[in-house]
């Protein structure tokens, strides 16, 4: 593995078939490049995206509490991380409680090679996700992983600048961003998110279409790794699977943009609304 100052990161672009969890896991993990420190897989990468009902989403859910028995997706991710030394971030359905108290989250799991793991629950639900999932109930998290600070957000969180800003204020040097993007603007917007926060972002999107509800969704690929000054270090096309791989120095450059300006220290929160 590389020293903490320099990491190899990958945004893995997949094409899952709805409901084929084992095949989707096999295909996604086969795309994770060897020798990576951090690999990000898409949102809901093992199940597929367009659930017909909350009950259907629940049938794919895993309990991600630290003391819970690992579900099939968690088990495969943990085994891959342990075998390869790669920290993985990937999206899946999370359940908490049962029966009347059941809560479902569109979550991202971070799994380290030593088996430790952390979770983010998507805060800004997109479209029909509001009918399926409970909104995330915890602040945007930053975790120590692969020798740096990794912040997590999921897909539509991109359109709220507060998400990436919260992660930057929490010390994130790399944003891991699992996606199932259908709107056309995120890949461009993430350039600005990186620039305004001096962070790297690894945005992993899927390709292909789903139409299980009469509302066809076409996923836009374009998985990418963006650097703190907005440079795209790697980018995949809008079709096809693969991995956008880049070598990054997570702490460089920092938040100072001129001799007299710092992106975080120069903020004027007292003058901002809300
Ligand atoms: C999205 O948040 N999956 C667009």
PDB file of C-alpha atoms and ligand atoms in Angstrom:
ATOM      1  CA  UNK A   1       0.000   0.000   0.000  1.00  0.00           C
ATOM      2  CA  UNK A   2       1.090   3.551  -0.646  1.00  0.00           C
ATOM      3  CA  UNK A   3       2.096   5.925   2.134  1.00  0.00           C
ATOM      4  CA  UNK A   4      -0.756   7.998   3.630  1.00  0.00           C
ATOM      5  CA  UNK A   5       0.500  11.019   1.717  1.00  0.00           C
ATOM      6  CA  UNK A   6      -0.348   9.466  -1.601  1.00  0.00           C
ATOM      7  CA  UNK A   7      -3.321   7.240  -2.254  1.00  0.00           C
ATOM      8  CA  UNK A   8      -4.672   5.394  -5.242  1.00  0.00           C
ATOM      9  CA  UNK A   9      -8.436   5.880  -5.455  1.00  0.00           C
ATOM     10  CA  UNK A  10     -11.018   4.463  -7.839  1.00  0.00           C
ATOM     11  CA  UNK A  11     -14.570   5.332  -8.822  1.00  0.00           C
ATOM     12  CA  UNK A  12     -16.077   2.036  -9.946  1.00  0.00           C
ATOM     13  CA  UNK A  13     -18.788   2.284 -12.609  1.00  0.00           C
ATOM     14  CA  UNK A  14     -21.209  -0.650 -12.719  1.00  0.00           C
ATOM     15  CA  UNK A  15     -24.282  -1.798 -14.614  1.00  0.00           C
ATOM     16  CA  UNK A  16     -26.376  -3.774 -12.132  1.00  0.00           C
ATOM     17  CA  UNK A  17     -29.388  -5.885 -13.063  1.00  0.00           C
ATOM     18  CA  UNK A  18     -32.232  -5.267 -10.624  1.00  0.00           C
ATOM     19  CA  UNK A  19     -32.490  -7.936  -7.953  1.00  0.00           C
ATOM     20  CA  UNK A  20     -29.474 -10.053  -8.982  1.00  0.00           C
ATOM     21  CA  UNK A  21     -27.500  -9.375  -5.836  1.00  0.00           C
ATOM     22  CA  UNK A  22     -24.871 -12.098  -6.215  1.00  0.00           C
ATOM     23  CA  UNK A  23     -24.185 -11.362  -9.879  1.00  0.00           C
ATOM     24  CA  UNK A  24     -24.075  -7.607  -9.215  1.00  0.00           C
ATOM     25  CA  UNK A  25     -21.636  -8.141  -6.343  1.00  0.00           C
ATOM     26  CA  UNK A  26     -19.413 -10.377  -8.486  1.00  0.00           C
ATOM     27  CA  UNK A  27     -19.398  -7.875 -11.354  1.00  0.00           C
ATOM     28  CA  UNK A  28     -18.761  -4.838  -9.141  1.00  0.00           C
ATOM     29  CA  UNK A  29     -15.945  -6.393  -7.122  1.00  0.00           C
ATOM     30  CA  UNK A  30     -14.289  -7.678 -10.299  1.00  0.00           C
ATOM     31  CA  UNK A  31     -14.055  -4.050 -11.442  1.00  0.00           C
ATOM     32  CA  UNK A  32     -12.194  -2.859  -8.323  1.00  0.00           C
ATOM     33  CA  UNK A  33      -8.618  -2.362  -9.522  1.00  0.00           C
ATOM     34  CA  UNK A  34      -5.869  -4.188  -7.635  1.00  0.00           C
ATOM     35  CA  UNK A  35      -3.596  -2.058  -5.462  1.00  0.00           C
ATOM     36  CA  UNK A  36      -6.206   0.600  -4.690  1.00  0.00           C
ATOM     37  CA  UNK A  37      -6.291   2.252  -1.279  1.00  0.00           C
ATOM     38  CA  UNK A  38      -9.891   3.435  -1.626  1.00  0.00           C
ATOM     39  CA  UNK A  39     -12.548   2.257  -4.072  1.00  0.00           C
ATOM     40  CA  UNK A  40     -16.037   3.733  -4.244  1.00  0.00           C
ATOM     41  CA  UNK A  41     -18.947   1.708  -5.692  1.00  0.00           C
ATOM     42  CA  UNK A  42     -22.298   3.190  -6.720  1.00  0.00           C
ATOM     43  CA  UNK A  43     -25.405   3.794  -4.613  1.00  0.00           C
ATOM     44  CA  UNK A  44     -27.556   0.623  -4.136  1.00  0.00           C
ATOM     45  CA  UNK A  45     -25.019  -1.158  -6.307  1.00  0.00           C
ATOM     46  CA  UNK A  46     -25.978  -4.729  -5.395  1.00  0.00           C
ATOM     47  CA  UNK A  47     -29.786  -4.530  -5.425  1.00  0.00           C
ATOM     48  CA  UNK A  48     -30.487  -2.065  -8.201  1.00  0.00           C
ATOM     49  CA  UNK A  49     -32.295   1.237  -7.696  1.00  0.00           C
ATOM     50  CA  UNK A  50     -35.968   1.298  -8.610  1.00  0.00           C
ATOM     51  CA  UNK A  51     -37.899  -0.553  -5.910  1.00  0.00           C
ATOM     52  CA  UNK A  52     -41.639  -0.933  -6.493  1.00  0.00           C
ATOM     53  CA  UNK A  53     -42.479  -0.585  -2.808  1.00  0.00           C
ATOM     54  CA  UNK A  54     -41.028  -0.056   0.625  1.00  0.00           C
ATOM     55  CA  UNK A  55     -41.595  -3.769   1.281  1.00  0.00           C
ATOM     56  CA  UNK A  56     -39.514  -4.633  -1.767  1.00  0.00           C
ATOM     57  CA  UNK A  57     -36.725  -2.304  -0.614  1.00  0.00           C
ATOM     58  CA  UNK A  58     -36.897  -3.918   2.828  1.00  0.00           C
ATOM     59  CA  UNK A  59     -36.339  -7.347   1.279  1.00  0.00           C
ATOM     60  CA  UNK A  60     -32.828  -6.215   0.274  1.00  0.00           C
ATOM     61  CA  UNK A  61     -32.030  -4.436   3.546  1.00  0.00           C
ATOM     62  CA  UNK A  62     -29.199  -5.266   5.923  1.00  0.00           C
ATOM     63  CA  UNK A  63     -28.811  -4.345   9.567  1.00  0.00           C
ATOM     64  CA  UNK A  64     -25.579  -2.344   9.708  1.00  0.00           C
ATOM     65  CA  UNK A  65     -25.424  -1.911  13.478  1.00  0.00           C
ATOM     66  CA  UNK A  66     -21.923  -2.806  14.762  1.00  0.00           C
ATOM     67  CA  UNK A  67     -23.271  -5.760  16.784  1.00  0.00           C
ATOM     68  CA  UNK A  68     -25.563  -7.119  14.032  1.00  0.00           C
ATOM     69  CA  UNK A  69     -24.760 -10.239  12.018  1.00  0.00           C
ATOM     70  CA  UNK A  70     -23.434  -9.192   8.615  1.00  0.00           C
ATOM     71  CA  UNK A  71     -25.796  -9.471   5.649  1.00  0.00           C
ATOM     72  CA  UNK A  72     -24.674 -10.789   2.253  1.00  0.00           C
ATOM     73  CA  UNK A  73     -23.507  -7.453   0.830  1.00  0.00           C
ATOM     74  CA  UNK A  74     -21.635  -6.445   3.967  1.00  0.00           C
ATOM     75  CA  UNK A  75     -20.002  -9.869   4.153  1.00  0.00           C
ATOM     76  CA  UNK A  76     -18.768  -9.739   0.562  1.00  0.00           C
ATOM     77  CA  UNK A  77     -17.481  -6.175   0.903  1.00  0.00           C
ATOM     78  CA  UNK A  78     -15.646  -7.011   4.129  1.00  0.00           C
ATOM     79  CA  UNK A  79     -14.087 -10.133   2.619  1.00  0.00           C
ATOM     80  CA  UNK A  80     -12.915  -8.188  -0.430  1.00  0.00           C
ATOM     81  CA  UNK A  81     -11.462  -5.381   1.692  1.00  0.00           C
ATOM     82  CA  UNK A  82      -9.624  -7.877   3.891  1.00  0.00           C
ATOM     83  CA  UNK A  83      -8.264  -9.861   0.946  1.00  0.00           C
ATOM     84  CA  UNK A  84      -7.079  -6.854  -1.077  1.00  0.00           C
ATOM     85  CA  UNK A  85      -6.193  -4.164   1.476  1.00  0.00           C
ATOM     86  CA  UNK A  86      -8.614  -1.771  -0.227  1.00  0.00           C
ATOM     87  CA  UNK A  87     -11.027   0.338   1.801  1.00  0.00           C
ATOM     88  CA  UNK A  88     -14.446   0.116   0.117  1.00  0.00           C
ATOM     89  CA  UNK A  89     -17.361   2.535   0.153  1.00  0.00           C
ATOM     90  CA  UNK A  90     -20.605   1.269  -1.371  1.00  0.00           C
ATOM     91  CA  UNK A  91     -24.329   1.952  -1.261  1.00  0.00           C
ATOM     92  CA  UNK A  92     -26.969  -0.450   0.073  1.00  0.00           C
ATOM     93  CA  UNK A  93     -30.355  -0.541   1.814  1.00  0.00           C
ATOM     94  CA  UNK A  94     -30.034  -0.389   5.587  1.00  0.00           C
ATOM     95  CA  UNK A  95     -32.724  -1.501   8.019  1.00  0.00           C
ATOM     96  CA  UNK A  96     -33.113  -0.625  11.673  1.00  0.00           C
ATOM     97  CA  UNK A  97     -35.797  -2.072  13.954  1.00  0.00           C
ATOM     98  CA  UNK A  98     -38.685  -4.255  12.823  1.00  0.00           C
ATOM     99  CA  UNK A  99     -42.435  -4.333  12.206  1.00  0.00           C
ATOM    100  CA  UNK A 100     -44.085  -1.001  13.112  1.00  0.00           C
ATOM    101  CA  UNK A 101     -40.699   0.367  14.175  1.00  0.00           C
ATOM    102  CA  UNK A 102     -38.895  -0.588  10.948  1.00  0.00           C
ATOM    103  CA  UNK A 103     -36.805   2.189   9.465  1.00  0.00           C
ATOM    104  CA  UNK A 104     -35.134   1.926   6.051  1.00  0.00           C
ATOM    105  CA  UNK A 105     -32.232   4.054   4.925  1.00  0.00           C
ATOM    106  CA  UNK A 106     -30.447   4.525   1.624  1.00  0.00           C
ATOM    107  CA  UNK A 107     -26.987   4.135   3.135  1.00  0.00           C
ATOM    108  CA  UNK A 108     -23.302   4.017   2.282  1.00  0.00           C
ATOM    109  CA  UNK A 109     -21.073   1.558   4.073  1.00  0.00           C
ATOM    110  CA  UNK A 110     -17.347   2.166   4.538  1.00  0.00           C
ATOM    111  CA  UNK A 111     -15.427  -1.081   5.131  1.00  0.00           C
ATOM    112  CA  UNK A 112     -11.738  -1.104   6.035  1.00  0.00           C
ATOM    113  CA  UNK A 113      -9.340  -4.013   5.429  1.00  0.00           C
ATOM    114  CA  UNK A 114      -9.204  -4.635   9.196  1.00  0.00           C
ATOM    115  CA  UNK A 115     -12.945  -5.323   9.205  1.00  0.00           C
ATOM    116  CA  UNK A 116     -14.024  -2.116  10.942  1.00  0.00           C
ATOM    117  CA  UNK A 117     -16.849  -0.257   9.254  1.00  0.00           C
ATOM    118  CA  UNK A 118     -18.895   2.936   9.341  1.00  0.00           C
ATOM    119  CA  UNK A 119     -22.186   4.068   7.864  1.00  0.00           C
ATOM    120  CA  UNK A 120     -23.770   7.171   6.343  1.00  0.00           C
ATOM    121  CA  UNK A 121     -27.550   7.435   5.870  1.00  0.00           C
ATOM    122  CA  UNK A 122     -28.554   9.543   2.863  1.00  0.00           C
ATOM    123  CA  UNK A 123     -29.891  12.872   4.059  1.00  0.00           C
ATOM    124  CA  UNK A 124     -31.390  14.326   0.854  1.00  0.00           C
ATOM    125  CA  UNK A 125     -33.684  11.701  -0.672  1.00  0.00           C
ATOM    126  CA  UNK A 126     -34.364  11.974  -4.411  1.00  0.00           C
ATOM    127  CA  UNK A 127     -37.792  11.665  -5.988  1.00  0.00           C
ATOM    128  CA  UNK A 128     -39.500   8.307  -5.190  1.00  0.00           C
ATOM    129  CA  UNK A 129     -36.837   7.542  -2.599  1.00  0.00           C
ATOM    130  CA  UNK A 130     -39.047   9.683  -0.369  1.00  0.00           C
ATOM    131  CA  UNK A 131     -41.712   6.945  -0.578  1.00  0.00           C
ATOM    132  CA  UNK A 132     -39.261   4.156   0.219  1.00  0.00           C
ATOM    133  CA  UNK A 133     -36.709   5.363   2.728  1.00  0.00           C
ATOM    134  CA  UNK A 134     -36.466   7.340   5.914  1.00  0.00           C
ATOM    135  CA  UNK A 135     -34.254  10.419   5.563  1.00  0.00           C
ATOM    136  CA  UNK A 136     -30.850  10.184   7.178  1.00  0.00           C
ATOM    137  CA  UNK A 137     -30.904  11.231  10.790  1.00  0.00           C
ATOM    138  CA  UNK A 138     -27.230  11.905  11.465  1.00  0.00           C
ATOM    139  CA  UNK A 139     -24.799  14.679  10.463  1.00  0.00           C
ATOM    140  CA  UNK A 140     -22.566  14.252   7.413  1.00  0.00           C
ATOM    141  CA  UNK A 141     -19.778  11.988   8.707  1.00  0.00           C
ATOM    142  CA  UNK A 142     -16.021  12.059   8.298  1.00  0.00           C
ATOM    143  CA  UNK A 143     -14.123   8.874   9.083  1.00  0.00           C
ATOM    144  CA  UNK A 144     -10.440   8.039   9.451  1.00  0.00           C
ATOM    145  CA  UNK A 145      -9.658   5.508   6.715  1.00  0.00           C
ATOM    146  CA  UNK A 146      -6.722   4.535   4.489  1.00  0.00           C
ATOM    147  CA  UNK A 147      -4.480   7.119   6.125  1.00  0.00           C
ATOM    148  CA  UNK A 148      -6.737  10.114   5.466  1.00  0.00           C
ATOM    149  CA  UNK A 149     -10.140  11.561   6.405  1.00  0.00           C
ATOM    150  CA  UNK A 150     -12.955  10.275   4.205  1.00  0.00           C
ATOM    151  CA  UNK A 151     -16.306  12.101   4.130  1.00  0.00           C
ATOM    152  CA  UNK A 152     -19.422  10.350   2.858  1.00  0.00           C
ATOM    153  CA  UNK A 153     -22.361  11.690   0.888  1.00  0.00           C
ATOM    154  CA  UNK A 154     -24.718   9.941  -1.537  1.00  0.00           C
ATOM    155  CA  UNK A 155     -25.808  11.017  -4.994  1.00  0.00           C
ATOM    156  CA  UNK A 156     -28.437  13.831  -4.763  1.00  0.00           C
ATOM    157  CA  UNK A 157     -26.642  15.283  -1.737  1.00  0.00           C
ATOM    158  CA  UNK A 158     -24.482  16.970  -4.408  1.00  0.00           C
ATOM    159  CA  UNK A 159     -27.139  19.591  -5.152  1.00  0.00           C
ATOM    160  CA  UNK A 160     -27.019  20.876  -1.585  1.00  0.00           C
ATOM    161  CA  UNK A 161     -23.680  22.681  -1.190  1.00  0.00           C
ATOM    162  CA  UNK A 162     -24.066  22.319   2.568  1.00  0.00           C
ATOM    163  CA  UNK A 163     -23.333  18.580   2.289  1.00  0.00           C
ATOM    164  CA  UNK A 164     -19.833  18.890   0.860  1.00  0.00           C
ATOM    165  CA  UNK A 165     -19.206  21.989   2.987  1.00  0.00           C
ATOM    166  CA  UNK A 166     -20.175  20.097   6.158  1.00  0.00           C
ATOM    167  CA  UNK A 167     -17.780  17.338   5.221  1.00  0.00           C
ATOM    168  CA  UNK A 168     -14.976  19.838   4.564  1.00  0.00           C
ATOM    169  CA  UNK A 169     -15.652  21.596   7.875  1.00  0.00           C
ATOM    170  CA  UNK A 170     -15.492  18.156   9.508  1.00  0.00           C
ATOM    171  CA  UNK A 171     -11.994  17.701   8.130  1.00  0.00           C
ATOM    172  CA  UNK A 172     -12.700  15.517   5.087  1.00  0.00           C
ATOM    173  CA  UNK A 173      -9.854  15.416   2.581  1.00  0.00           C
ATOM    174  CA  UNK A 174     -11.600  12.987   0.244  1.00  0.00           C
ATOM    175  CA  UNK A 175     -15.332  12.777  -0.395  1.00  0.00           C
ATOM    176  CA  UNK A 176     -16.545   9.286  -1.283  1.00  0.00           C
ATOM    177  CA  UNK A 177     -19.739   9.739  -3.297  1.00  0.00           C
ATOM    178  CA  UNK A 178     -21.724   6.661  -4.365  1.00  0.00           C
ATOM    179  CA  UNK A 179     -24.330   7.633  -6.988  1.00  0.00           C
ATOM    180  CA  UNK A 180     -27.181   6.513  -9.230  1.00  0.00           C
ATOM    181  CA  UNK A 181     -27.366   9.785 -11.165  1.00  0.00           C
ATOM    182  CA  UNK A 182     -30.182  10.593 -13.553  1.00  0.00           C
ATOM    183  CA  UNK A 183     -30.072  14.414 -13.676  1.00  0.00           C
ATOM    184  CA  UNK A 184     -27.331  15.749 -15.978  1.00  0.00           C
ATOM    185  CA  UNK A 185     -25.542  18.252 -13.759  1.00  0.00           C
ATOM    186  CA  UNK A 186     -23.752  16.457 -10.955  1.00  0.00           C
ATOM    187  CA  UNK A 187     -20.480  15.613 -12.665  1.00  0.00           C
ATOM    188  CA  UNK A 188     -19.982  19.311 -13.510  1.00  0.00           C
ATOM    189  CA  UNK A 189     -21.204  20.516 -10.126  1.00  0.00           C
ATOM    190  CA  UNK A 190     -18.739  18.305  -8.277  1.00  0.00           C
ATOM    191  CA  UNK A 191     -15.917  20.288  -9.874  1.00  0.00           C
ATOM    192  CA  UNK A 192     -17.230  23.337  -7.999  1.00  0.00           C
ATOM    193  CA  UNK A 193     -17.866  21.373  -4.796  1.00  0.00           C
ATOM    194  CA  UNK A 194     -14.201  20.337  -4.831  1.00  0.00           C
ATOM    195  CA  UNK A 195     -12.985  23.821  -5.680  1.00  0.00           C
ATOM    196  CA  UNK A 196     -15.036  25.592  -3.000  1.00  0.00           C
ATOM    197  CA  UNK A 197     -13.998  23.106  -0.297  1.00  0.00           C
ATOM    198  CA  UNK A 198     -10.463  22.132  -1.360  1.00  0.00           C
ATOM    199  CA  UNK A 199     -11.327  18.438  -1.258  1.00  0.00           C
ATOM    200  CA  UNK A 200     -10.970  15.488  -3.586  1.00  0.00           C
ATOM    201  CA  UNK A 201     -14.165  13.745  -4.659  1.00  0.00           C
ATOM    202  CA  UNK A 202     -14.579  10.199  -5.913  1.00  0.00           C
ATOM    203  CA  UNK A 203     -17.992  10.027  -7.584  1.00  0.00           C
ATOM    204  CA  UNK A 204     -18.988   6.482  -8.579  1.00  0.00           C
ATOM    205  CA  UNK A 205     -22.046   6.275 -10.793  1.00  0.00           C
ATOM    206  CA  UNK A 206     -23.814   3.430 -12.585  1.00  0.00           C
ATOM    207  CA  UNK A 207     -24.938   3.064 -16.200  1.00  0.00           C
ATOM    208  CA  UNK A 208     -27.939   1.375 -17.807  1.00  0.00           C
ATOM    209  CA  UNK A 209     -31.699   1.864 -17.421  1.00  0.00           C
ATOM    210  CA  UNK A 210     -34.409   0.691 -15.073  1.00  0.00           C
ATOM    211  CA  UNK A 211     -38.137   0.845 -15.654  1.00  0.00           C
ATOM    212  CA  UNK A 212     -39.932  -1.134 -12.998  1.00  0.00           C
ATOM    213  CA  UNK A 213     -42.598   1.495 -12.167  1.00  0.00           C
ATOM    214  CA  UNK A 214     -43.481   2.999 -15.562  1.00  0.00           C
ATOM    215  CA  UNK A 215     -40.979   5.805 -15.007  1.00  0.00           C
ATOM    216  CA  UNK A 216     -37.844   4.986 -16.976  1.00  0.00           C
ATOM    217  CA  UNK A 217     -34.586   6.030 -15.364  1.00  0.00           C
ATOM    218  CA  UNK A 218     -31.400   6.255 -17.426  1.00  0.00           C
ATOM    219  CA  UNK A 219     -28.238   6.390 -15.344  1.00  0.00           C
ATOM    220  CA  UNK A 220     -25.526   8.657 -16.660  1.00  0.00           C
ATOM    221  CA  UNK A 221     -22.143   7.073 -15.841  1.00  0.00           C
ATOM    222  CA  UNK A 222     -19.365   9.645 -16.019  1.00  0.00           C
ATOM    223  CA  UNK A 223     -17.754   8.365 -12.828  1.00  0.00           C
ATOM    224  CA  UNK A 224     -14.854  10.586 -11.909  1.00  0.00           C
ATOM    225  CA  UNK A 225     -12.119  11.638  -9.537  1.00  0.00           C
ATOM    226  CA  UNK A 226     -11.838  15.403  -9.036  1.00  0.00           C
ATOM    227  CA  UNK A 227      -8.996  17.276  -7.309  1.00  0.00           C
ATOM    228  CA  UNK A 228      -9.266  20.260  -4.932  1.00  0.00           C
ATOM    229  CA  UNK A 229      -8.598  22.827  -7.631  1.00  0.00           C
ATOM    230  CA  UNK A 230     -11.318  21.340  -9.811  1.00  0.00           C
ATOM    231  CA  UNK A 231      -9.095  19.286 -12.084  1.00  0.00           C
ATOM    232  CA  UNK A 232     -10.621  16.007 -13.291  1.00  0.00           C
ATOM    233  CA  UNK A 233      -7.934  13.423 -12.629  1.00  0.00           C
ATOM    234  CA  UNK A 234      -9.894  10.553 -14.196  1.00  0.00           C
ATOM    235  CA  UNK A 235     -13.277  10.223 -15.851  1.00  0.00           C
ATOM    236  CA  UNK A 236     -15.274   7.443 -17.496  1.00  0.00           C
ATOM    237  CA  UNK A 237     -17.742   7.846 -20.367  1.00  0.00           C
ATOM    238  CA  UNK A 238     -21.538   7.834 -19.962  1.00  0.00           C
ATOM    239  CA  UNK A 239     -21.778   4.202 -21.047  1.00  0.00           C
ATOM    240  CA  UNK A 240     -19.844   1.069 -20.161  1.00  0.00           C
ATOM    241  CA  UNK A 241     -18.419  -0.237 -16.931  1.00  0.00           C
ATOM    242  CA  UNK A 242     -14.915   0.265 -15.548  1.00  0.00           C
ATOM    243  CA  UNK A 243     -12.963   2.206 -12.960  1.00  0.00           C
ATOM    244  CA  UNK A 244     -11.764   5.821 -12.990  1.00  0.00           C
ATOM    245  CA  UNK A 245      -8.430   5.569 -11.169  1.00  0.00           C
ATOM    246  CA  UNK A 246      -6.200   8.359  -9.896  1.00  0.00           C
ATOM    247  CA  UNK A 247      -3.300   8.865  -7.559  1.00  0.00           C
ATOM    248  CA  UNK A 248      -4.014  11.675  -5.093  1.00  0.00           C
ATOM    249  CA  UNK A 249      -2.251  13.487  -2.275  1.00  0.00           C
ATOM    250  CA  UNK A 250      -5.242  14.022   0.049  1.00  0.00           C
ATOM    251  CA  UNK A 251      -3.949  16.986   2.030  1.00  0.00           C
ATOM    252  CA  UNK A 252      -2.657  18.930  -0.955  1.00  0.00           C
ATOM    253  CA  UNK A 253      -3.444  21.656  -1.797  1.00  0.00           C
ATOM    254  CA  UNK A 254      -5.048  22.970   1.375  1.00  0.00           C
ATOM    255  CA  UNK A 255      -7.796  25.508   1.870  1.00  0.00           C
ATOM    256  CA  UNK A 256      -5.556  28.563   1.401  1.00  0.00           C
ATOM    257  CA  UNK A 257      -6.249  29.907  -2.113  1.00  0.00           C
ATOM    258  CA  UNK A 258      -4.259  33.159  -2.038  1.00  0.00           C
ATOM    259  CA  UNK A 259      -1.756  34.644   0.351  1.00  0.00           C
ATOM    260  CA  UNK A 260      -4.670  36.283   2.169  1.00  0.00           C
ATOM    261  CA  UNK A 261      -7.581  33.908   1.572  1.00  0.00           C
ATOM    262  CA  UNK A 262      -8.618  30.655   3.170  1.00  0.00           C
ATOM    263  CA  UNK A 263     -11.771  28.892   1.943  1.00  0.00           C
ATOM    264  CA  UNK A 264     -12.898  27.855   5.403  1.00  0.00           C
ATOM    265  CA  UNK A 265     -11.386  30.506   7.679  1.00  0.00           C
ATOM    266  CA  UNK A 266     -12.721  33.395   5.539  1.00  0.00           C
ATOM    267  CA  UNK A 267     -16.328  32.249   5.793  1.00  0.00           C
ATOM    268  CA  UNK A 268     -18.757  34.770   7.354  1.00  0.00           C
ATOM    269  CA  UNK A 269     -21.441  32.538   8.892  1.00  0.00           C
ATOM    270  CA  UNK A 270     -22.912  35.455  10.851  1.00  0.00           C
ATOM    271  CA  UNK A 271     -23.956  37.028   7.542  1.00  0.00           C
ATOM    272  CA  UNK A 272     -25.399  33.873   5.983  1.00  0.00           C
ATOM    273  CA  UNK A 273     -29.148  33.134   6.296  1.00  0.00           C
ATOM    274  CA  UNK A 274     -30.525  29.974   7.823  1.00  0.00           C
TER     275      UNK A 274
HETATM  276  C1  LIG B   1     -30.124  10.068  -6.737  1.00  0.00           C
HETATM  277  O1  LIG B   1     -29.959  10.652  -5.684  1.00  0.00           O
HETATM  278  N1  LIG B   1     -30.054   8.760  -6.809  1.00  0.00           N
HETATM  279  C2  LIG B   1     -30.350  10.811  -7.985  1.00  0.00           C
END
